[in-house]
């Protein structure tokens, strides 16, 4: 046990839990006034399925996700969305309260799991405290959609906790075992990120009950959990039609894995030093977390296993794993934490493609291991009589403790403020991702929608510079110039869009409108004809007829 003077406080579990809960609420308190952002519109505001509980049978069918989210099968997540909506409607405060409650329950389970693993209340306390206030969890908790996803991870924590309370492998399996199986069902059918739950349990058995004579019992003890994961995979494949949510990066498994290798090292770095927080990290120059269509194709294709960043990331990851192996005979908890962390990332390593290569929310289950290791490192000078128990190391540990609590708390408050609404989100995203066109593009859209055309133009000009051969970028910029009556630049960008994509019907139609406005009927008729021909060629006859009629009503000719 710790020899800190305040050990009497640290060793009281109830006091520890109360402090953790208060600190976590304080860290996330400024999120309660946040608005719905990004995916919240898709999954809450504009999703008719969850807004009527009579649709309950459909929650388990093939169309249990919003349009555009095909490839996901999480029926219990849909149920929780429906429950939230029918309790709170569009009262975003209520959704945030539920999200914070989910995080608090998860944090308490983290404390209890750490206590089960270490039998050290101070270490478990610091683990729970770090977990509760860590800023990488903002993405998983503050947006209401994210917190519903994260509820699956909380059920995963519950399943693992009750599993560790089961007696001996050969002994009678009590209610804890059946609670573990029940929560495993809830977890996996809420969030597929925790489909590897059986591997966590098996790894736990190997680390702490790993004698050869027990291997058969281990297999049968963990078998029901493997069956749950298998049933989920079969159901997802039969209902969603695939286990994948996309394709490999430019069709290459090799190139995808090179990005994943770099992402693995970045996950560790951001846990230790979460200074840059964003929904779309730059993993390496020109390569980001998501939206691979916006990646620098040359940078992607030029990747090699011999690239310095890839080699350094491989070495870094291998070194951590080797340390974990070496510690097996010294401190099995350290080995278990290393294994826990990398097992938690298996579902998002894109062996089965997801088209998302890095996300802070993916760290929610794995950060338990980081927080526990950080706690053990800080407490080491107080728990062991060796060279590290000298006063200088105790002093450095106290400094590290103060730094991390203060730093995590500050960053969590800051990140919650950044994602207060769509505007603040994309302003922050564009600031930390100046080379990612999609952030500037989305911010430009918001400015345009808000009637701030010149600010929209400023952002969209950046997009065009970053993606000069993107016809959509030129098209949106042209529309922005039309808002400020700069028809010359609007025409230049519409024409550039059609030059890049000769089948861009909308650009031809808008050019027809500009020429009509300028009184150039011949050019207007020519571009109108091209636009209507392309609409019809793409089996959009109804649109063609409506647009032709609208043009006639407005300009007097077809």
mmCIF file of C-alpha atoms in Angstrom, residues 284-526:
data_model
loop_
_atom_site.group_PDB
_atom_site.id
_atom_site.type_symbol
_atom_site.label_atom_id
_atom_site.label_comp_id
_atom_site.label_asym_id
_atom_site.label_seq_id
_atom_site.Cartn_x
_atom_site.Cartn_y
_atom_site.Cartn_z
ATOM 1 C CA UNK A 284 1.391 12.055 -41.639
ATOM 2 C CA UNK A 285 1.692 14.770 -44.318
ATOM 3 C CA UNK A 286 -1.356 14.570 -46.588
ATOM 4 C CA UNK A 287 -2.861 11.589 -44.715
ATOM 5 C CA UNK A 288 -5.639 12.150 -42.186
ATOM 6 C CA UNK A 289 -7.975 10.200 -39.909
ATOM 7 C CA UNK A 290 -10.929 9.923 -42.299
ATOM 8 C CA UNK A 291 -12.201 10.963 -45.731
ATOM 9 C CA UNK A 292 -9.465 9.222 -47.714
ATOM 10 C CA UNK A 293 -10.838 10.782 -50.906
ATOM 11 C CA UNK A 294 -9.308 14.029 -49.613
ATOM 12 C CA UNK A 295 -5.888 12.507 -48.913
ATOM 13 C CA UNK A 296 -2.864 13.508 -50.955
ATOM 14 C CA UNK A 297 -2.797 10.548 -53.335
ATOM 15 C CA UNK A 298 0.906 10.952 -54.046
ATOM 16 C CA UNK A 299 1.745 10.867 -50.335
ATOM 17 C CA UNK A 300 -0.345 7.727 -49.870
ATOM 18 C CA UNK A 301 1.108 5.851 -52.843
ATOM 19 C CA UNK A 302 4.687 6.853 -52.001
ATOM 20 C CA UNK A 303 4.492 5.220 -48.567
ATOM 21 C CA UNK A 304 6.967 2.452 -47.801
ATOM 22 C CA UNK A 305 7.749 0.142 -44.910
ATOM 23 C CA UNK A 306 11.176 1.830 -44.915
ATOM 24 C CA UNK A 307 9.780 5.342 -44.404
ATOM 25 C CA UNK A 308 11.306 6.939 -41.276
ATOM 26 C CA UNK A 309 7.908 7.547 -39.642
ATOM 27 C CA UNK A 310 6.792 3.966 -40.301
ATOM 28 C CA UNK A 311 10.072 2.538 -39.001
ATOM 29 C CA UNK A 312 9.989 4.756 -35.911
ATOM 30 C CA UNK A 313 6.358 3.816 -35.219
ATOM 31 C CA UNK A 314 7.161 0.113 -35.595
ATOM 32 C CA UNK A 315 10.126 0.428 -33.243
ATOM 33 C CA UNK A 316 8.065 2.408 -30.736
ATOM 34 C CA UNK A 317 5.210 -0.121 -30.751
ATOM 35 C CA UNK A 318 7.582 -3.099 -30.588
ATOM 36 C CA UNK A 319 9.453 -1.520 -27.664
ATOM 37 C CA UNK A 320 6.217 -1.116 -25.684
ATOM 38 C CA UNK A 321 5.220 -4.725 -26.363
ATOM 39 C CA UNK A 322 8.690 -5.987 -25.375
ATOM 40 C CA UNK A 323 8.513 -4.018 -22.122
ATOM 41 C CA UNK A 324 5.117 -5.596 -21.472
ATOM 42 C CA UNK A 325 6.557 -9.077 -22.004
ATOM 43 C CA UNK A 326 9.608 -8.370 -19.828
ATOM 44 C CA UNK A 327 7.399 -7.200 -16.962
ATOM 45 C CA UNK A 328 5.375 -10.430 -16.899
ATOM 46 C CA UNK A 329 7.534 -11.914 -14.132
ATOM 47 C CA UNK A 330 7.976 -8.579 -12.334
ATOM 48 C CA UNK A 331 4.469 -7.108 -12.397
ATOM 49 C CA UNK A 332 1.771 -8.881 -14.373
ATOM 50 C CA UNK A 333 -0.480 -5.836 -14.187
ATOM 51 C CA UNK A 334 1.946 -3.918 -16.413
ATOM 52 C CA UNK A 335 1.955 -6.764 -18.950
ATOM 53 C CA UNK A 336 -1.820 -6.949 -18.816
ATOM 54 C CA UNK A 337 -2.187 -3.205 -19.399
ATOM 55 C CA UNK A 338 0.032 -3.337 -22.496
ATOM 56 C CA UNK A 339 -1.992 -6.239 -23.883
ATOM 57 C CA UNK A 340 -5.289 -4.552 -22.981
ATOM 58 C CA UNK A 341 -4.314 -1.408 -24.857
ATOM 59 C CA UNK A 342 -3.450 -3.123 -28.137
ATOM 60 C CA UNK A 343 -6.336 -5.606 -27.976
ATOM 61 C CA UNK A 344 -8.688 -2.626 -27.588
ATOM 62 C CA UNK A 345 -7.460 -1.230 -30.918
ATOM 63 C CA UNK A 346 -7.755 -4.471 -32.913
ATOM 64 C CA UNK A 347 -11.282 -3.689 -34.234
ATOM 65 C CA UNK A 348 -10.099 -0.335 -35.641
ATOM 66 C CA UNK A 349 -6.808 -1.483 -37.162
ATOM 67 C CA UNK A 350 -8.596 -1.853 -40.518
ATOM 68 C CA UNK A 351 -7.869 -5.534 -41.015
ATOM 69 C CA UNK A 352 -11.543 -5.378 -41.937
ATOM 70 C CA UNK A 353 -11.697 -1.927 -43.583
ATOM 71 C CA UNK A 354 -13.591 0.852 -41.832
ATOM 72 C CA UNK A 355 -12.128 3.849 -43.742
ATOM 73 C CA UNK A 356 -11.369 5.503 -40.397
ATOM 74 C CA UNK A 357 -7.699 5.311 -39.508
ATOM 75 C CA UNK A 358 -7.557 7.237 -36.244
ATOM 76 C CA UNK A 359 -10.119 8.600 -33.789
ATOM 77 C CA UNK A 360 -9.867 9.846 -30.235
ATOM 78 C CA UNK A 361 -13.130 8.081 -29.354
ATOM 79 C CA UNK A 362 -11.503 4.725 -30.146
ATOM 80 C CA UNK A 363 -9.278 5.225 -27.095
ATOM 81 C CA UNK A 364 -12.149 5.051 -24.602
ATOM 82 C CA UNK A 365 -11.695 1.337 -23.764
ATOM 83 C CA UNK A 366 -7.906 1.306 -24.145
ATOM 84 C CA UNK A 367 -7.272 4.406 -22.049
ATOM 85 C CA UNK A 368 -8.089 2.359 -18.942
ATOM 86 C CA UNK A 369 -4.727 0.642 -19.423
ATOM 87 C CA UNK A 370 -2.911 3.934 -19.938
ATOM 88 C CA UNK A 371 -4.483 5.537 -16.869
ATOM 89 C CA UNK A 372 -3.598 2.546 -14.702
ATOM 90 C CA UNK A 373 0.002 2.463 -15.947
ATOM 91 C CA UNK A 374 0.366 6.212 -15.394
ATOM 92 C CA UNK A 375 -0.966 5.778 -11.860
ATOM 93 C CA UNK A 376 1.465 2.953 -11.118
ATOM 94 C CA UNK A 377 4.391 4.999 -12.445
ATOM 95 C CA UNK A 378 3.482 8.016 -10.313
ATOM 96 C CA UNK A 379 3.054 5.898 -7.175
ATOM 97 C CA UNK A 380 6.129 3.704 -7.760
ATOM 98 C CA UNK A 381 8.490 5.822 -5.592
ATOM 99 C CA UNK A 382 6.050 5.506 -2.676
ATOM 100 C CA UNK A 383 5.367 1.778 -3.070
ATOM 101 C CA UNK A 384 8.836 0.279 -3.572
ATOM 102 C CA UNK A 385 12.088 0.466 -1.634
ATOM 103 C CA UNK A 386 14.700 0.882 -4.340
ATOM 104 C CA UNK A 387 16.660 3.601 -6.067
ATOM 105 C CA UNK A 388 13.378 5.141 -7.233
ATOM 106 C CA UNK A 389 12.120 5.572 -3.661
ATOM 107 C CA UNK A 390 14.521 8.440 -2.976
ATOM 108 C CA UNK A 391 12.978 11.804 -2.142
ATOM 109 C CA UNK A 392 13.895 13.306 -5.519
ATOM 110 C CA UNK A 393 11.774 10.707 -7.309
ATOM 111 C CA UNK A 394 8.920 11.221 -4.869
ATOM 112 C CA UNK A 395 9.105 14.942 -5.566
ATOM 113 C CA UNK A 396 9.102 14.341 -9.339
ATOM 114 C CA UNK A 397 6.119 12.001 -8.974
ATOM 115 C CA UNK A 398 4.155 14.649 -7.097
ATOM 116 C CA UNK A 399 5.028 17.178 -9.806
ATOM 117 C CA UNK A 400 3.893 14.713 -12.490
ATOM 118 C CA UNK A 401 0.640 14.122 -10.616
ATOM 119 C CA UNK A 402 -0.079 17.850 -10.308
ATOM 120 C CA UNK A 403 0.850 18.426 -13.950
ATOM 121 C CA UNK A 404 -1.362 15.674 -15.363
ATOM 122 C CA UNK A 405 -4.397 16.517 -13.247
ATOM 123 C CA UNK A 406 -4.139 20.196 -14.151
ATOM 124 C CA UNK A 407 -3.286 19.581 -17.797
ATOM 125 C CA UNK A 408 -6.025 17.002 -18.388
ATOM 126 C CA UNK A 409 -8.604 19.183 -16.629
ATOM 127 C CA UNK A 410 -7.665 22.275 -18.639
ATOM 128 C CA UNK A 411 -7.648 20.415 -21.967
ATOM 129 C CA UNK A 412 -11.016 18.793 -21.294
ATOM 130 C CA UNK A 413 -12.632 22.148 -20.527
ATOM 131 C CA UNK A 414 -11.004 23.656 -23.626
ATOM 132 C CA UNK A 415 -12.116 20.825 -25.917
ATOM 133 C CA UNK A 416 -15.678 20.990 -24.609
ATOM 134 C CA UNK A 417 -15.663 24.701 -25.404
ATOM 135 C CA UNK A 418 -14.313 24.046 -28.909
ATOM 136 C CA UNK A 419 -17.213 21.747 -29.769
ATOM 137 C CA UNK A 420 -19.942 23.960 -28.305
ATOM 138 C CA UNK A 421 -21.585 24.246 -31.740
ATOM 139 C CA UNK A 422 -20.781 23.559 -35.384
ATOM 140 C CA UNK A 423 -19.150 26.959 -35.867
ATOM 141 C CA UNK A 424 -16.791 26.681 -32.906
ATOM 142 C CA UNK A 425 -16.027 23.080 -33.864
ATOM 143 C CA UNK A 426 -14.993 23.759 -37.449
ATOM 144 C CA UNK A 427 -13.142 26.943 -36.554
ATOM 145 C CA UNK A 428 -11.042 24.888 -34.153
ATOM 146 C CA UNK A 429 -10.707 22.031 -36.652
ATOM 147 C CA UNK A 430 -9.542 24.351 -39.432
ATOM 148 C CA UNK A 431 -7.046 25.970 -37.080
ATOM 149 C CA UNK A 432 -5.376 22.687 -36.093
ATOM 150 C CA UNK A 433 -5.874 21.125 -39.545
ATOM 151 C CA UNK A 434 -4.859 23.959 -41.889
ATOM 152 C CA UNK A 435 -3.933 21.479 -44.642
ATOM 153 C CA UNK A 436 -7.157 19.476 -44.565
ATOM 154 C CA UNK A 437 -9.589 20.797 -47.200
ATOM 155 C CA UNK A 438 -12.712 19.244 -45.719
ATOM 156 C CA UNK A 439 -12.458 21.317 -42.528
ATOM 157 C CA UNK A 440 -12.220 24.589 -44.468
ATOM 158 C CA UNK A 441 -14.985 23.376 -46.761
ATOM 159 C CA UNK A 442 -17.398 22.629 -43.931
ATOM 160 C CA UNK A 443 -16.607 25.944 -42.264
ATOM 161 C CA UNK A 444 -17.204 27.664 -45.596
ATOM 162 C CA UNK A 445 -20.611 25.958 -45.896
ATOM 163 C CA UNK A 446 -21.542 27.164 -42.426
ATOM 164 C CA UNK A 447 -20.565 30.747 -43.234
ATOM 165 C CA UNK A 448 -22.530 30.571 -46.481
ATOM 166 C CA UNK A 449 -25.590 29.214 -44.694
ATOM 167 C CA UNK A 450 -25.247 31.964 -42.105
ATOM 168 C CA UNK A 451 -25.183 34.682 -44.772
ATOM 169 C CA UNK A 452 -21.484 35.480 -44.294
ATOM 170 C CA UNK A 453 -20.472 35.032 -47.913
ATOM 171 C CA UNK A 454 -17.091 36.787 -47.730
ATOM 172 C CA UNK A 455 -15.963 34.591 -44.836
ATOM 173 C CA UNK A 456 -17.200 31.585 -46.812
ATOM 174 C CA UNK A 457 -15.152 32.711 -49.815
ATOM 175 C CA UNK A 458 -12.054 33.032 -47.638
ATOM 176 C CA UNK A 459 -12.376 29.421 -46.455
ATOM 177 C CA UNK A 460 -13.350 28.030 -49.847
ATOM 178 C CA UNK A 461 -10.409 29.734 -51.562
ATOM 179 C CA UNK A 462 -8.199 27.702 -49.216
ATOM 180 C CA UNK A 463 -10.009 24.545 -50.320
ATOM 181 C CA UNK A 464 -9.372 25.349 -53.986
ATOM 182 C CA UNK A 465 -5.687 25.956 -53.280
ATOM 183 C CA UNK A 466 -5.438 22.636 -51.468
ATOM 184 C CA UNK A 467 -7.474 20.772 -54.113
ATOM 185 C CA UNK A 468 -7.122 22.665 -57.407
ATOM 186 C CA UNK A 469 -8.509 19.725 -59.388
ATOM 187 C CA UNK A 470 -11.651 19.242 -57.322
ATOM 188 C CA UNK A 471 -14.684 20.324 -59.401
ATOM 189 C CA UNK A 472 -16.955 20.422 -56.333
ATOM 190 C CA UNK A 473 -14.591 22.861 -54.597
ATOM 191 C CA UNK A 474 -14.722 25.236 -57.563
ATOM 192 C CA UNK A 475 -18.504 24.858 -57.785
ATOM 193 C CA UNK A 476 -19.120 25.805 -54.140
ATOM 194 C CA UNK A 477 -16.668 28.710 -54.385
ATOM 195 C CA UNK A 478 -18.505 29.929 -57.483
ATOM 196 C CA UNK A 479 -21.826 29.834 -55.633
ATOM 197 C CA UNK A 480 -20.261 31.909 -52.855
ATOM 198 C CA UNK A 481 -19.097 34.520 -55.347
ATOM 199 C CA UNK A 482 -22.635 34.664 -56.734
ATOM 200 C CA UNK A 483 -23.863 35.575 -53.244
ATOM 201 C CA UNK A 484 -21.731 38.751 -53.365
ATOM 202 C CA UNK A 485 -22.602 39.449 -57.031
ATOM 203 C CA UNK A 486 -19.057 38.819 -58.238
ATOM 204 C CA UNK A 487 -20.222 37.109 -61.418
ATOM 205 C CA UNK A 488 -16.830 37.242 -63.090
ATOM 206 C CA UNK A 489 -15.178 35.046 -60.469
ATOM 207 C CA UNK A 490 -18.287 32.909 -60.228
ATOM 208 C CA UNK A 491 -18.105 32.216 -63.969
ATOM 209 C CA UNK A 492 -14.385 31.434 -63.780
ATOM 210 C CA UNK A 493 -14.967 28.821 -61.087
ATOM 211 C CA UNK A 494 -18.047 27.291 -62.736
ATOM 212 C CA UNK A 495 -16.052 27.024 -65.967
ATOM 213 C CA UNK A 496 -13.122 25.493 -64.095
ATOM 214 C CA UNK A 497 -15.483 22.925 -62.607
ATOM 215 C CA UNK A 498 -16.761 21.944 -66.062
ATOM 216 C CA UNK A 499 -13.212 21.873 -67.401
ATOM 217 C CA UNK A 500 -12.240 19.346 -64.718
ATOM 218 C CA UNK A 501 -15.525 17.442 -64.993
ATOM 219 C CA UNK A 502 -17.202 17.900 -68.398
ATOM 220 C CA UNK A 503 -20.300 16.111 -67.052
ATOM 221 C CA UNK A 504 -20.947 18.583 -64.228
ATOM 222 C CA UNK A 505 -24.554 19.437 -65.100
ATOM 223 C CA UNK A 506 -25.125 21.819 -62.175
ATOM 224 C CA UNK A 507 -22.195 24.018 -63.233
ATOM 225 C CA UNK A 508 -23.548 24.330 -66.777
ATOM 226 C CA UNK A 509 -26.981 25.241 -65.421
ATOM 227 C CA UNK A 510 -25.568 27.973 -63.171
ATOM 228 C CA UNK A 511 -23.487 29.333 -66.045
ATOM 229 C CA UNK A 512 -26.690 29.533 -68.081
ATOM 230 C CA UNK A 513 -28.265 31.592 -65.300
ATOM 231 C CA UNK A 514 -25.314 34.003 -65.133
ATOM 232 C CA UNK A 515 -25.283 34.551 -68.899
ATOM 233 C CA UNK A 516 -29.050 35.104 -68.847
ATOM 234 C CA UNK A 517 -28.599 37.690 -66.106
ATOM 235 C CA UNK A 518 -25.936 39.421 -68.224
ATOM 236 C CA UNK A 519 -28.323 39.484 -71.193
ATOM 237 C CA UNK A 520 -26.314 37.016 -73.288
ATOM 238 C CA UNK A 521 -29.153 34.804 -74.494
ATOM 239 C CA UNK A 522 -27.078 32.787 -76.979
ATOM 240 C CA UNK A 523 -24.559 31.647 -74.363
ATOM 241 C CA UNK A 524 -27.341 31.094 -71.834
ATOM 242 C CA UNK A 525 -29.233 28.783 -74.223
ATOM 243 C CA UNK A 526 -26.030 26.885 -75.025
#
